[in-house]
PDB file of C-alpha atoms and ligand atoms in Angstrom:
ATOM      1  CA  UNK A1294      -2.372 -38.130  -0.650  1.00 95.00           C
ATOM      2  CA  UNK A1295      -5.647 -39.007  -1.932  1.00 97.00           C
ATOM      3  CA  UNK A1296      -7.593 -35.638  -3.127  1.00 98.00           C
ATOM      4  CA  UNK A1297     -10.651 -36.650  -1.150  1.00 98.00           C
ATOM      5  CA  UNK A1298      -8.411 -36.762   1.895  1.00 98.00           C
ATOM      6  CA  UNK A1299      -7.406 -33.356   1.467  1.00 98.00           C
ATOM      7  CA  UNK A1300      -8.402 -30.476   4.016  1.00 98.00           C
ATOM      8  CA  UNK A1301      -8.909 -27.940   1.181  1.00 98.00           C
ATOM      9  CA  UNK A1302     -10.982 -30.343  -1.160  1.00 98.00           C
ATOM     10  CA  UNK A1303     -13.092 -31.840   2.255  1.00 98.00           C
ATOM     11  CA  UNK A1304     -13.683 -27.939   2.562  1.00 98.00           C
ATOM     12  CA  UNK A1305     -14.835 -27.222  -0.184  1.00 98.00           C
ATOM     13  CA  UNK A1306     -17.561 -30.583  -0.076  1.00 98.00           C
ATOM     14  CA  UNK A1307     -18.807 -28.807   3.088  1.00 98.00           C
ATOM     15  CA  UNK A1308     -19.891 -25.370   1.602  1.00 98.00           C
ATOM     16  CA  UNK A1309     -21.333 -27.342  -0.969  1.00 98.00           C
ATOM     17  CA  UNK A1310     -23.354 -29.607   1.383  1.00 98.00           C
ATOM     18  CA  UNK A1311     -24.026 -26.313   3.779  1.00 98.00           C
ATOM     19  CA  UNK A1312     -25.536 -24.164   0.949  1.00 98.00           C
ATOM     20  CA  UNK A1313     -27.278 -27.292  -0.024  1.00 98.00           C
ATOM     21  CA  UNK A1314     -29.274 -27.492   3.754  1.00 98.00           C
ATOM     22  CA  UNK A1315     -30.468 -24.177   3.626  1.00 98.00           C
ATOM     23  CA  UNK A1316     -32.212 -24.324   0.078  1.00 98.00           C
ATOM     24  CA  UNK A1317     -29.748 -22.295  -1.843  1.00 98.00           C
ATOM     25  CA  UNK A1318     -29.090 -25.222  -4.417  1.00 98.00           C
ATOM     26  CA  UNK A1319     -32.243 -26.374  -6.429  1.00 98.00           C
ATOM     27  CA  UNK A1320     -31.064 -28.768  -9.140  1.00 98.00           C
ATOM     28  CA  UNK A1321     -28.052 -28.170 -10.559  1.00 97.00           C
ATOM     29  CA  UNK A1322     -28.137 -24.619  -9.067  1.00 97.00           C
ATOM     30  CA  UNK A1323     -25.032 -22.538  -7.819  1.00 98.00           C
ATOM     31  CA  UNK A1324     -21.464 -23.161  -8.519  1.00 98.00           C
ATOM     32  CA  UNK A1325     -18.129 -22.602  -6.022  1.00 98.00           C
ATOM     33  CA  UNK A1326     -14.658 -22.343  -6.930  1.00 98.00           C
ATOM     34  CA  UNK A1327     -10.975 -22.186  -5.396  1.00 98.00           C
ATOM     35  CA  UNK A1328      -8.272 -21.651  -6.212  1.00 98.00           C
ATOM     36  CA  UNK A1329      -5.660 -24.314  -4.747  1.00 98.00           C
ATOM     37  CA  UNK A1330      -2.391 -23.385  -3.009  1.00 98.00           C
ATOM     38  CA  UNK A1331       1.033 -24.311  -4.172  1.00 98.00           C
ATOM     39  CA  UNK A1332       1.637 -26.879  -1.665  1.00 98.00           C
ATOM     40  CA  UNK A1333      -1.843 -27.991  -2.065  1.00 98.00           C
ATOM     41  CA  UNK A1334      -1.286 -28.886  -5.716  1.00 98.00           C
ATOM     42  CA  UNK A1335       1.730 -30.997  -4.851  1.00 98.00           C
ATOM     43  CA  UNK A1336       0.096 -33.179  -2.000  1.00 98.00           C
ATOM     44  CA  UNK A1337      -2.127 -34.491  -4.637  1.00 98.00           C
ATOM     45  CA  UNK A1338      -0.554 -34.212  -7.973  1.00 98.00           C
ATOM     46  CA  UNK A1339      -0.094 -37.817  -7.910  1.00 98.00           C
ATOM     47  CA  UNK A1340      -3.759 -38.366  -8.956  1.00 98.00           C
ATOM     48  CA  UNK A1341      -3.668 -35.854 -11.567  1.00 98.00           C
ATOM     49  CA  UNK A1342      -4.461 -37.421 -15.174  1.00 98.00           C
ATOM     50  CA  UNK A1343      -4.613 -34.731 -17.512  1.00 98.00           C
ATOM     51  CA  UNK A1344      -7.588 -34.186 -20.543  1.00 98.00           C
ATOM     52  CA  UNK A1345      -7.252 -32.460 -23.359  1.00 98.00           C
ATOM     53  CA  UNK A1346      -7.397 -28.543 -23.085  1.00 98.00           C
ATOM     54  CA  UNK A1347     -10.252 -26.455 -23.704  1.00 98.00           C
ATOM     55  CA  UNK A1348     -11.251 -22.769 -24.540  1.00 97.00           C
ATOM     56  CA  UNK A1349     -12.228 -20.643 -21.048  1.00 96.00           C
ATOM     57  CA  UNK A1350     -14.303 -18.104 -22.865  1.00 93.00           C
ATOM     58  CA  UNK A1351     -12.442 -15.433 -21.804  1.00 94.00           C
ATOM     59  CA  UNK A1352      -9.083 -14.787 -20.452  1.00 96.00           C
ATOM     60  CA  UNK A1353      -7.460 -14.094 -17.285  1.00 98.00           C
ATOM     61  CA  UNK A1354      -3.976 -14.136 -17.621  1.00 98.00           C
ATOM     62  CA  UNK A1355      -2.958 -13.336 -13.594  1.00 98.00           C
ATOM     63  CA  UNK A1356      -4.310 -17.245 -12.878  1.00 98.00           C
ATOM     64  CA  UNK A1357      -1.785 -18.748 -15.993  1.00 98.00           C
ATOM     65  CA  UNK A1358      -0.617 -21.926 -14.564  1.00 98.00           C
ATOM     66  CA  UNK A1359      -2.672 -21.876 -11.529  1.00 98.00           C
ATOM     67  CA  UNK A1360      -4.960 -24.988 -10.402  1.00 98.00           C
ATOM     68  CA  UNK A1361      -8.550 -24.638  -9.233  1.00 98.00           C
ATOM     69  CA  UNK A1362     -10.933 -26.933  -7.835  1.00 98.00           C
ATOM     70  CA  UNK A1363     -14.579 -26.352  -9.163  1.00 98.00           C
ATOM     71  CA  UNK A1364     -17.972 -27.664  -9.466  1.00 98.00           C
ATOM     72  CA  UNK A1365     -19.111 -29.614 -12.381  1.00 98.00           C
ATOM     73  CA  UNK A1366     -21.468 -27.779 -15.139  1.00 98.00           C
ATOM     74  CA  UNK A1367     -24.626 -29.445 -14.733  1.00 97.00           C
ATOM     75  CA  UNK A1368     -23.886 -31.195 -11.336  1.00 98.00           C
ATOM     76  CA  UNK A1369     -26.260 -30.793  -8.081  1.00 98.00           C
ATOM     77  CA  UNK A1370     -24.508 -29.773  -4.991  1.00 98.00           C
ATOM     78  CA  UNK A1371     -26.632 -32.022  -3.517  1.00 98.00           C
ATOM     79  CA  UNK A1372     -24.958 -35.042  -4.787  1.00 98.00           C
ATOM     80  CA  UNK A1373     -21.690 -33.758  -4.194  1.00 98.00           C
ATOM     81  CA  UNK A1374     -21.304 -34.942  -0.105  1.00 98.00           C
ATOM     82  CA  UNK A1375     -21.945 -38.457  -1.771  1.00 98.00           C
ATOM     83  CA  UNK A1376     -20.105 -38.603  -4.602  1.00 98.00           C
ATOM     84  CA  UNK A1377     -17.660 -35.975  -5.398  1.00 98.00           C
ATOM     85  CA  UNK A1378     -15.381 -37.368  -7.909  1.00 98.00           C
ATOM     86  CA  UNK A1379     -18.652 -37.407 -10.431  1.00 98.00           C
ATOM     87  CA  UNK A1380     -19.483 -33.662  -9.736  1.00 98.00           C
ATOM     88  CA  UNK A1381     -16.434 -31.685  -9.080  1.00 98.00           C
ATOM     89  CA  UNK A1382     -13.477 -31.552 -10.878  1.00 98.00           C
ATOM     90  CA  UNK A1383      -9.454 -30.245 -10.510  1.00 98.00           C
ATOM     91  CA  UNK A1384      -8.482 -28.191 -13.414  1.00 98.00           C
ATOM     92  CA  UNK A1385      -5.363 -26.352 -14.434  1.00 98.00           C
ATOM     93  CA  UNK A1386      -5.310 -22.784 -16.563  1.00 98.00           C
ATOM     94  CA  UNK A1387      -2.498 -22.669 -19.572  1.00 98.00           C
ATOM     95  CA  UNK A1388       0.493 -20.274 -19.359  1.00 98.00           C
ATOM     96  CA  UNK A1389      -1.652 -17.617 -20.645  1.00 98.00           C
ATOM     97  CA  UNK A1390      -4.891 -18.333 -18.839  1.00 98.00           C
ATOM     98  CA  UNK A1391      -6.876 -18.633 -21.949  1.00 98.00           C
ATOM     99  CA  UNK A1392      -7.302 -22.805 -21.999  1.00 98.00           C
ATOM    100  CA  UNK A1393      -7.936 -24.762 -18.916  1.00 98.00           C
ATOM    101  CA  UNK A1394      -7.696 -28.629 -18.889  1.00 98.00           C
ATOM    102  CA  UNK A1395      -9.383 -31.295 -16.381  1.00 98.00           C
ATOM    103  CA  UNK A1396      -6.889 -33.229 -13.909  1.00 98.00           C
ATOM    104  CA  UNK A1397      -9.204 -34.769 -11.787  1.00 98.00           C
ATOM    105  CA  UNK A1398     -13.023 -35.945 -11.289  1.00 98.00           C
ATOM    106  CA  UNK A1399     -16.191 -35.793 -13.467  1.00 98.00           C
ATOM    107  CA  UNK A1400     -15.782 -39.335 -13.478  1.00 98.00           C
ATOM    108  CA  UNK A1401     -18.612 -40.050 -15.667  1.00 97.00           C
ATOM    109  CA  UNK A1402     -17.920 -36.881 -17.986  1.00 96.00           C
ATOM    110  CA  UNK A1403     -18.639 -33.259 -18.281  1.00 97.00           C
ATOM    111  CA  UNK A1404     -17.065 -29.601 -17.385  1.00 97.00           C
ATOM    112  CA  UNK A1405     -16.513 -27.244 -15.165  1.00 98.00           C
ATOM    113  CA  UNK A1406     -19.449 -24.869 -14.234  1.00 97.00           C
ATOM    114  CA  UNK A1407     -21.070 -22.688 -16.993  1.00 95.00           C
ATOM    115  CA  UNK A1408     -19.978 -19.728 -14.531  1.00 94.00           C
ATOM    116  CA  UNK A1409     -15.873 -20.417 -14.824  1.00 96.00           C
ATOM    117  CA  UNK A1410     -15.550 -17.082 -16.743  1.00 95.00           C
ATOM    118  CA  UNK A1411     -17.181 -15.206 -13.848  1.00 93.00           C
ATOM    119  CA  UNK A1412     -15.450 -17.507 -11.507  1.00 97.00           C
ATOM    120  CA  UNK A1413     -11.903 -17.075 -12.997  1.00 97.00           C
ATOM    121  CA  UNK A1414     -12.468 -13.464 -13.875  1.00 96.00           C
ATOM    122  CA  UNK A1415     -13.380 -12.978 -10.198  1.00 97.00           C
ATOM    123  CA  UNK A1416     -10.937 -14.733  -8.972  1.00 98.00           C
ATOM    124  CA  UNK A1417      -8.646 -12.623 -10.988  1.00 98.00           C
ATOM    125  CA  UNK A1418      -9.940  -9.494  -9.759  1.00 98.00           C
ATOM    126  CA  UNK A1419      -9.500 -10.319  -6.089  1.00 98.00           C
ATOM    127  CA  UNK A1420      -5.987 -11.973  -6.395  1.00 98.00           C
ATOM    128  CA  UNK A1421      -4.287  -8.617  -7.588  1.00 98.00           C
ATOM    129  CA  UNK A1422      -6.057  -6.916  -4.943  1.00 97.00           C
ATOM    130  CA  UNK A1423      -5.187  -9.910  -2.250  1.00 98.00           C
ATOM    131  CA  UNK A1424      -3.367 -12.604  -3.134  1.00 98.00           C
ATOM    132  CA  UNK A1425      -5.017 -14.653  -0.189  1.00 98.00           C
ATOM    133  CA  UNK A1426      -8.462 -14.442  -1.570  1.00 98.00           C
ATOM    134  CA  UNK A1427      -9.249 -18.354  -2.673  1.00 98.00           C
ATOM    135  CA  UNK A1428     -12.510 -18.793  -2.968  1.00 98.00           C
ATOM    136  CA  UNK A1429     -15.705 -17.411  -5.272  1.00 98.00           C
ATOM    137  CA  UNK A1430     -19.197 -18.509  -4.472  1.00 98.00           C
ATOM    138  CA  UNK A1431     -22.384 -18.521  -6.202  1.00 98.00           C
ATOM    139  CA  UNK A1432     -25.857 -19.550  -4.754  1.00 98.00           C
ATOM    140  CA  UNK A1433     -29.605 -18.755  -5.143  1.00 98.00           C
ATOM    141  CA  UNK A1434     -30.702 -17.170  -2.204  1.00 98.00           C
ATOM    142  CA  UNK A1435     -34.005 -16.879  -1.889  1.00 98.00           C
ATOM    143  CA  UNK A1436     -34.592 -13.739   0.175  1.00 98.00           C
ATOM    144  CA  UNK A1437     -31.695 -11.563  -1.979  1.00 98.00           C
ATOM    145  CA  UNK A1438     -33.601 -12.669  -4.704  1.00 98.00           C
ATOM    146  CA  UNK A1439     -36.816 -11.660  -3.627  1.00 98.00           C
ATOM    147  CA  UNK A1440     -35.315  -8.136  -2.768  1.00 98.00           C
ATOM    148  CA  UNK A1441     -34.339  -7.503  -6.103  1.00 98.00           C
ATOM    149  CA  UNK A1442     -38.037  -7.778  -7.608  1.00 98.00           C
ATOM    150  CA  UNK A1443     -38.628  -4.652  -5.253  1.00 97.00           C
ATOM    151  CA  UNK A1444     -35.852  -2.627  -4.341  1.00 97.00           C
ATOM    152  CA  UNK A1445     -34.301  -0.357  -6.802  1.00 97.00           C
ATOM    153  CA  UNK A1446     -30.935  -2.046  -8.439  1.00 98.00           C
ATOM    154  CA  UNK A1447     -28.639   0.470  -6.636  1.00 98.00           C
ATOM    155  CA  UNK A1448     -25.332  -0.258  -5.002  1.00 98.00           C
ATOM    156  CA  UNK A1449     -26.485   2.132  -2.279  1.00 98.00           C
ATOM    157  CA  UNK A1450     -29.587   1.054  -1.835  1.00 97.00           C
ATOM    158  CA  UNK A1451     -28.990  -2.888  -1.032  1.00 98.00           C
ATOM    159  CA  UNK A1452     -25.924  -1.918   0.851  1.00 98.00           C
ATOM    160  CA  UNK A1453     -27.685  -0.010   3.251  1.00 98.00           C
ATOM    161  CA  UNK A1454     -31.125  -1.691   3.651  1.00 98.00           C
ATOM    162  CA  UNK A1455     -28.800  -5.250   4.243  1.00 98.00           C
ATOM    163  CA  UNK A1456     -27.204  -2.906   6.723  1.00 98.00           C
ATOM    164  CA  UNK A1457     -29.864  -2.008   8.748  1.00 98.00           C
ATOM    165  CA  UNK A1458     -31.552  -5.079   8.987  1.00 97.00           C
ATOM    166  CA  UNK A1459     -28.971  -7.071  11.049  1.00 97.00           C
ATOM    167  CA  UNK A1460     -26.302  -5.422  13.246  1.00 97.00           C
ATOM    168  CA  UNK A1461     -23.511  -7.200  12.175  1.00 97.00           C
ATOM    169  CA  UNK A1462     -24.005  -6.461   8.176  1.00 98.00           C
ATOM    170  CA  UNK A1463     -21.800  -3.120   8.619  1.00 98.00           C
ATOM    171  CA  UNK A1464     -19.103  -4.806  10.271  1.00 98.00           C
ATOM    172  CA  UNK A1465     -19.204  -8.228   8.065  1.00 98.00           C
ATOM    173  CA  UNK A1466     -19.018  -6.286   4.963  1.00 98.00           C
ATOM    174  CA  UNK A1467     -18.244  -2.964   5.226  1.00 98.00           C
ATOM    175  CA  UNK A1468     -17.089  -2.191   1.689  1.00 98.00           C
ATOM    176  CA  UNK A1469     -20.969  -2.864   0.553  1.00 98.00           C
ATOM    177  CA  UNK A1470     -22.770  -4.896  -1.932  1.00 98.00           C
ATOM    178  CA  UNK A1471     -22.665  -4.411  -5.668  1.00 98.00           C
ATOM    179  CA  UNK A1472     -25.596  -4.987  -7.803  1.00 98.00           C
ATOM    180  CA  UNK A1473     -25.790  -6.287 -11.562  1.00 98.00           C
ATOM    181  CA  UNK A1474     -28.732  -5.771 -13.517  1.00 97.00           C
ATOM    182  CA  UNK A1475     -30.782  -8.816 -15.269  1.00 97.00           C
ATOM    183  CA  UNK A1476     -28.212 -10.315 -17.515  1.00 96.00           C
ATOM    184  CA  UNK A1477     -28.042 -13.704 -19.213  1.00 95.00           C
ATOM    185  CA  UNK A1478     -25.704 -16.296 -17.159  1.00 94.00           C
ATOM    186  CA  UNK A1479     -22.732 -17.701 -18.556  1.00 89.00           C
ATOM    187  CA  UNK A1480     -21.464 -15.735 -20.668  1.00 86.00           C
ATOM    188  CA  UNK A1481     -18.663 -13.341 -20.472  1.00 89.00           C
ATOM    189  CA  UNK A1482     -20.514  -9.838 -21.000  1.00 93.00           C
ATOM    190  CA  UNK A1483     -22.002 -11.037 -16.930  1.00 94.00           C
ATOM    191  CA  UNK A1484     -18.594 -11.814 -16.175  1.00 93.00           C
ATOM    192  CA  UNK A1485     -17.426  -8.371 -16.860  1.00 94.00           C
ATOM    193  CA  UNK A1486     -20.271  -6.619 -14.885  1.00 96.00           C
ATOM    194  CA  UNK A1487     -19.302  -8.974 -11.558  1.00 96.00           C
ATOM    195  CA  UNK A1488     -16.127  -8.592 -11.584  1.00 95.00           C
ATOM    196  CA  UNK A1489     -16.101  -4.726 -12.322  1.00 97.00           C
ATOM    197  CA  UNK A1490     -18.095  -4.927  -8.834  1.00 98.00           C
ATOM    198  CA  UNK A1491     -15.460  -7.280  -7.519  1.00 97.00           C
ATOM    199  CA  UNK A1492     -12.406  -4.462  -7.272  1.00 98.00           C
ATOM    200  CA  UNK A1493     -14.710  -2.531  -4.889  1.00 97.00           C
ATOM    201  CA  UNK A1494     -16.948  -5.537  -3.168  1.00 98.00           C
ATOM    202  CA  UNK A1495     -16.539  -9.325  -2.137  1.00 98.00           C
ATOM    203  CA  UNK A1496     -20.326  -9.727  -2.557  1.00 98.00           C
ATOM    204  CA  UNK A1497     -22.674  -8.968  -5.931  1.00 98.00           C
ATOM    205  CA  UNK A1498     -26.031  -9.319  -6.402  1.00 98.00           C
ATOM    206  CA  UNK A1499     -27.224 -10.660  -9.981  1.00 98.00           C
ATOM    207  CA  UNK A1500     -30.777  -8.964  -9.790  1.00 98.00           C
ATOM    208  CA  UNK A1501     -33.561 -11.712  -9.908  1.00 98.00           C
ATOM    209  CA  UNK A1502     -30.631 -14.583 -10.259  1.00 98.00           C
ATOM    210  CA  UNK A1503     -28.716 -14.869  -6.564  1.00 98.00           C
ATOM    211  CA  UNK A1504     -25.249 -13.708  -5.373  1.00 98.00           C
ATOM    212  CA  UNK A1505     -21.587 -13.898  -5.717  1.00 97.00           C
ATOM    213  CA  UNK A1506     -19.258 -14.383  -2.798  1.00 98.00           C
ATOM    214  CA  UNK A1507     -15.325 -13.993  -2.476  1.00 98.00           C
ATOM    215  CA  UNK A1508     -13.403 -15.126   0.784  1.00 98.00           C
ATOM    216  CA  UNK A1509     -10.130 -16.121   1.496  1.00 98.00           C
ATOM    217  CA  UNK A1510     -11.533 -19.215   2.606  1.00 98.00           C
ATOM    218  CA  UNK A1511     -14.451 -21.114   2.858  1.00 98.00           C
ATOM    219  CA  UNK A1512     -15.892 -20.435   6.107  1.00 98.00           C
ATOM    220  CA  UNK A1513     -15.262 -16.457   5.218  1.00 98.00           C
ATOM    221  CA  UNK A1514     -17.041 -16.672   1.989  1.00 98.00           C
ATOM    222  CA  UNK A1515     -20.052 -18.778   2.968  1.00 98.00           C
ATOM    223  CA  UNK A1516     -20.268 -16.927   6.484  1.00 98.00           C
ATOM    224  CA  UNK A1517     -20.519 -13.844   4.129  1.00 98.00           C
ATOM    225  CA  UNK A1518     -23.274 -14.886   1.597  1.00 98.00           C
ATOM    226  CA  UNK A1519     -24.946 -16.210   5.148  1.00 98.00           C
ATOM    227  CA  UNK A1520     -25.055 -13.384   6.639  1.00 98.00           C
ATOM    228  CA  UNK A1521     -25.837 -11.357   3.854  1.00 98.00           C
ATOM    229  CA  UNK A1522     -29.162 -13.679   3.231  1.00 98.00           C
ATOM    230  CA  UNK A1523     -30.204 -13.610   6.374  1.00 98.00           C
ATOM    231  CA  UNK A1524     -30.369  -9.971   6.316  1.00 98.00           C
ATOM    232  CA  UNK A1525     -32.602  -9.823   3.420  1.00 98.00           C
ATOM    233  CA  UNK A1526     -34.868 -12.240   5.232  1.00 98.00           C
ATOM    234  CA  UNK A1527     -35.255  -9.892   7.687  1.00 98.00           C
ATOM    235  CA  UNK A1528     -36.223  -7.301   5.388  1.00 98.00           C
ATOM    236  CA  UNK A1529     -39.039  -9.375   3.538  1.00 98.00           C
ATOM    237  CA  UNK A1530     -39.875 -10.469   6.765  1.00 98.00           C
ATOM    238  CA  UNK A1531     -40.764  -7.003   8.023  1.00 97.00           C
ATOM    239  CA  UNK A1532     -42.239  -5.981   4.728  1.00 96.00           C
ATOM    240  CA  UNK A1533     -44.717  -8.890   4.990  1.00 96.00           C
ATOM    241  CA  UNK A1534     -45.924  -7.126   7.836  1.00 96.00           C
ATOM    242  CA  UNK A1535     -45.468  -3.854   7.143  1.00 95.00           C
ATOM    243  CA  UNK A1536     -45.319  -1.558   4.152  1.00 90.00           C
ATOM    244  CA  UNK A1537     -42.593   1.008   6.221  1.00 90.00           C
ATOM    245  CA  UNK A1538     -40.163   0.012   8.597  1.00 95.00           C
ATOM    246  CA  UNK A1539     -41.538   2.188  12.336  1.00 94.00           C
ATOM    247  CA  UNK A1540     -38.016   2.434  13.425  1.00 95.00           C
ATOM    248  CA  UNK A1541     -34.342   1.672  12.140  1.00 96.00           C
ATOM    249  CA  UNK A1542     -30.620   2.141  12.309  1.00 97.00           C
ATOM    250  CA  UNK A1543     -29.722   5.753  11.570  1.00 97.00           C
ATOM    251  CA  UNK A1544     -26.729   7.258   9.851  1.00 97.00           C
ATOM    252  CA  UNK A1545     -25.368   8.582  12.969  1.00 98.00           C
ATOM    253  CA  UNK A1546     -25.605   5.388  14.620  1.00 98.00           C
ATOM    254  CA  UNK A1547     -23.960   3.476  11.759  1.00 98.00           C
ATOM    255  CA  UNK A1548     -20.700   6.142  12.339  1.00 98.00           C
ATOM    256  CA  UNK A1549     -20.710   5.317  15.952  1.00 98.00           C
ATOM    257  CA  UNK A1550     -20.362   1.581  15.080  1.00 98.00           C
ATOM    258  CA  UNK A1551     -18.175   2.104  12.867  1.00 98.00           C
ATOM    259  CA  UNK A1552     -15.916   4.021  14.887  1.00 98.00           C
ATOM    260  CA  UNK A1553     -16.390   1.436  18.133  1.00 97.00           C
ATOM    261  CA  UNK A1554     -15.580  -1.783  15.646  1.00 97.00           C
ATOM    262  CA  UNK A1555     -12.943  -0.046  13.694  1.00 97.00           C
ATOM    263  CA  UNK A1556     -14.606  -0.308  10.089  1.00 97.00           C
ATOM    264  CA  UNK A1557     -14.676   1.814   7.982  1.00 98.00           C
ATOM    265  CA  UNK A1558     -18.245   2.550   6.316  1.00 98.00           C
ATOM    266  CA  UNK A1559     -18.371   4.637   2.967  1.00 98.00           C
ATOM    267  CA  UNK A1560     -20.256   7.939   3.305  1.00 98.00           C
ATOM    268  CA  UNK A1561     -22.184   7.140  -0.047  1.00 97.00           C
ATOM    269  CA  UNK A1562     -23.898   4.378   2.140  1.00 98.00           C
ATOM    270  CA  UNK A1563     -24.739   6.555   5.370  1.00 98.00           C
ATOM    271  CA  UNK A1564     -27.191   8.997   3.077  1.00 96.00           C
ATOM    272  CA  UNK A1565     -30.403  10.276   4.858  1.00 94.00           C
ATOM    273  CA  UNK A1566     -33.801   9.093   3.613  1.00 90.00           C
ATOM    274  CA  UNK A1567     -36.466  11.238   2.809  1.00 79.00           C
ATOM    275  CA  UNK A1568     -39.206  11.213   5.671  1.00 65.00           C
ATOM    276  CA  UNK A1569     -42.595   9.451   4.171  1.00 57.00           C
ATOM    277  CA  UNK A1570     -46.131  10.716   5.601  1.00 51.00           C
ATOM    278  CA  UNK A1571     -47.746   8.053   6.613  1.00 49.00           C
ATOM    279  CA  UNK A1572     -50.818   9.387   6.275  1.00 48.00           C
ATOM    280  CA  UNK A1573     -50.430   9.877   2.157  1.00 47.00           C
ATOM    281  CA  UNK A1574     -51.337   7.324  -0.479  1.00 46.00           C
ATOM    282  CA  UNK A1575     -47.608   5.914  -0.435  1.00 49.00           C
ATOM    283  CA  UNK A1576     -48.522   4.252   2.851  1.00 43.00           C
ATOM    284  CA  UNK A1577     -49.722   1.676   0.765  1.00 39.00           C
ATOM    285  CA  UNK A1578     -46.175   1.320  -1.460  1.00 44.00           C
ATOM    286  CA  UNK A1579     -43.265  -0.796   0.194  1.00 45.00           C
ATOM    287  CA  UNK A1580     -41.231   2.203   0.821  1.00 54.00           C
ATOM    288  CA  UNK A1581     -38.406   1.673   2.485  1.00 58.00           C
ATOM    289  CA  UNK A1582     -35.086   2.949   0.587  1.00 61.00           C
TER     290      UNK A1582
HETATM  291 ZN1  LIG B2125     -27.102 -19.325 -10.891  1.00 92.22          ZN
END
């Protein structure tokens, strides 16, 4: 089989062109990875021409041997719909998962994503706790983003304001949302921080950067960074009109979902917020957490 004929690889072009639409992509912005299946590998071996190996920049020895599809380092997911064999690529770890080597695509030259430590490390992370999770995604999202210039960076804090501003948050992700600090991309130190988050989340927030998404397959892990977005838009939205939010979802009310959609929602999440006087000088601060 062709690889551009294959369900998983066709997949994966359609989260890219998805987070694309909705502005999550300028440039060369974002990266997504997966990690193929067995069987997948050996429908499309046949095109496989392998390069010469290079250093990861870390290591993450669970993935030795495994293959991965990826997007190119430098690439716009915006071209990728159109021509994919130029800006993704199939690549294959070493029997140590130190070295990875290209198989397929970047046509015209390149590498995989400046994010494959965090990608691999991630991936890493979530197949010892689930050997179905596949697929790490990173995009800009504009509203997350936004949040983190005015929310404190706390776990708790995201977690339960993304909570409360859609319904469906609590049940979507009910584990909660890990936040990183301000760190430079690409590297591994960031790598380390994410994927810390990773054993207790599928979703972390690189403050003033974007978001990280693991699924076990596409439409989980884009459906997650979705609805995680559109939460936060909500948010802004009601702080552009107000400094405090009149009414919300309360603790109580979060345990009563919880226990009608069989989730389970950490207490650390549920804690009570202190009552603000409206009438006081912090009427004027956005004071919502
Ligand atoms: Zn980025």
């Amino acid at each position: 089989m062709k690889v551009l004929d294959a369900k998983f690889v066709k997949e994966f072009i359609k989260t890219t062109e998805l987070g694309f639409s909705l502005g999550w992509h300028e440039r060369n912005g974002g990266n997504l990875s997966y990690r193929i299946k067995t069987e997948e590998v050996e429908s499309v071996k046949e095109n496989f021409v392998a390069k010469e190996w290079q250093g990861i920049g870390t290591s993450v020895p669970a993935l030795a041997n495994e293959y991965f599809l990826v997007t190119g380092s430098g690439k716009y997911f915006g071209n990728v719909k159109e021509n994919p064999e130029e800006n993704i690529c199939i690549i294959e770890l070493d029997d140590k998962g130190e070295n990875y080597r290209i198989l397929w695509g970047l046509v015209n030259g390149g590498r995989p994503t400046s994010e494959l430590p965090s990608h691999l490390m991630n991936l890493e992370v979530k197949k010892k706790i689930d050997p179905d999770y596949r697929v790490v995604y990173h995009a800009h999202t504009t509203n997350i983003i936004a949040l983190t210039f005015i929310l404190p960076l706390k776990d708790e804090v995201f977690t339960r304001e993304l909570w409360e501003m859609a319904t469906e948050c609590p049940v979507v992700f009910p584990d909660g949302v890990g936040v990183v600090k301000w760190m430079v991309p690409g590297g591994k130190e960031i790598a380390v921080e994410t994927s810390k988050l990773m054993k207790q989340y599928d979703l972390a927030i690189w403050a003033h950067h974007g978001m990280f998404a693991a699924g076990r397959d596409f439409d989980e892990t884009f459906g997650l960074m979705h609805t995680a977005e559109k939460s936060a838009e909500i948010l802004v939205k009601v702080l552009s009109c107000a400094p405090q939010k009149r009414q919300t979802i309360q603790p109580d009310e979060f345990r009563q979902l919880a226990k009608d959609f069989g989730v389970t929602l950490p207490e650390k999440f549920l804690y009570e917020k202190e009552a603000k006087n409206l009438n006081s000088e912090k009427e004027l601060e956005i004071n919502v957490y």
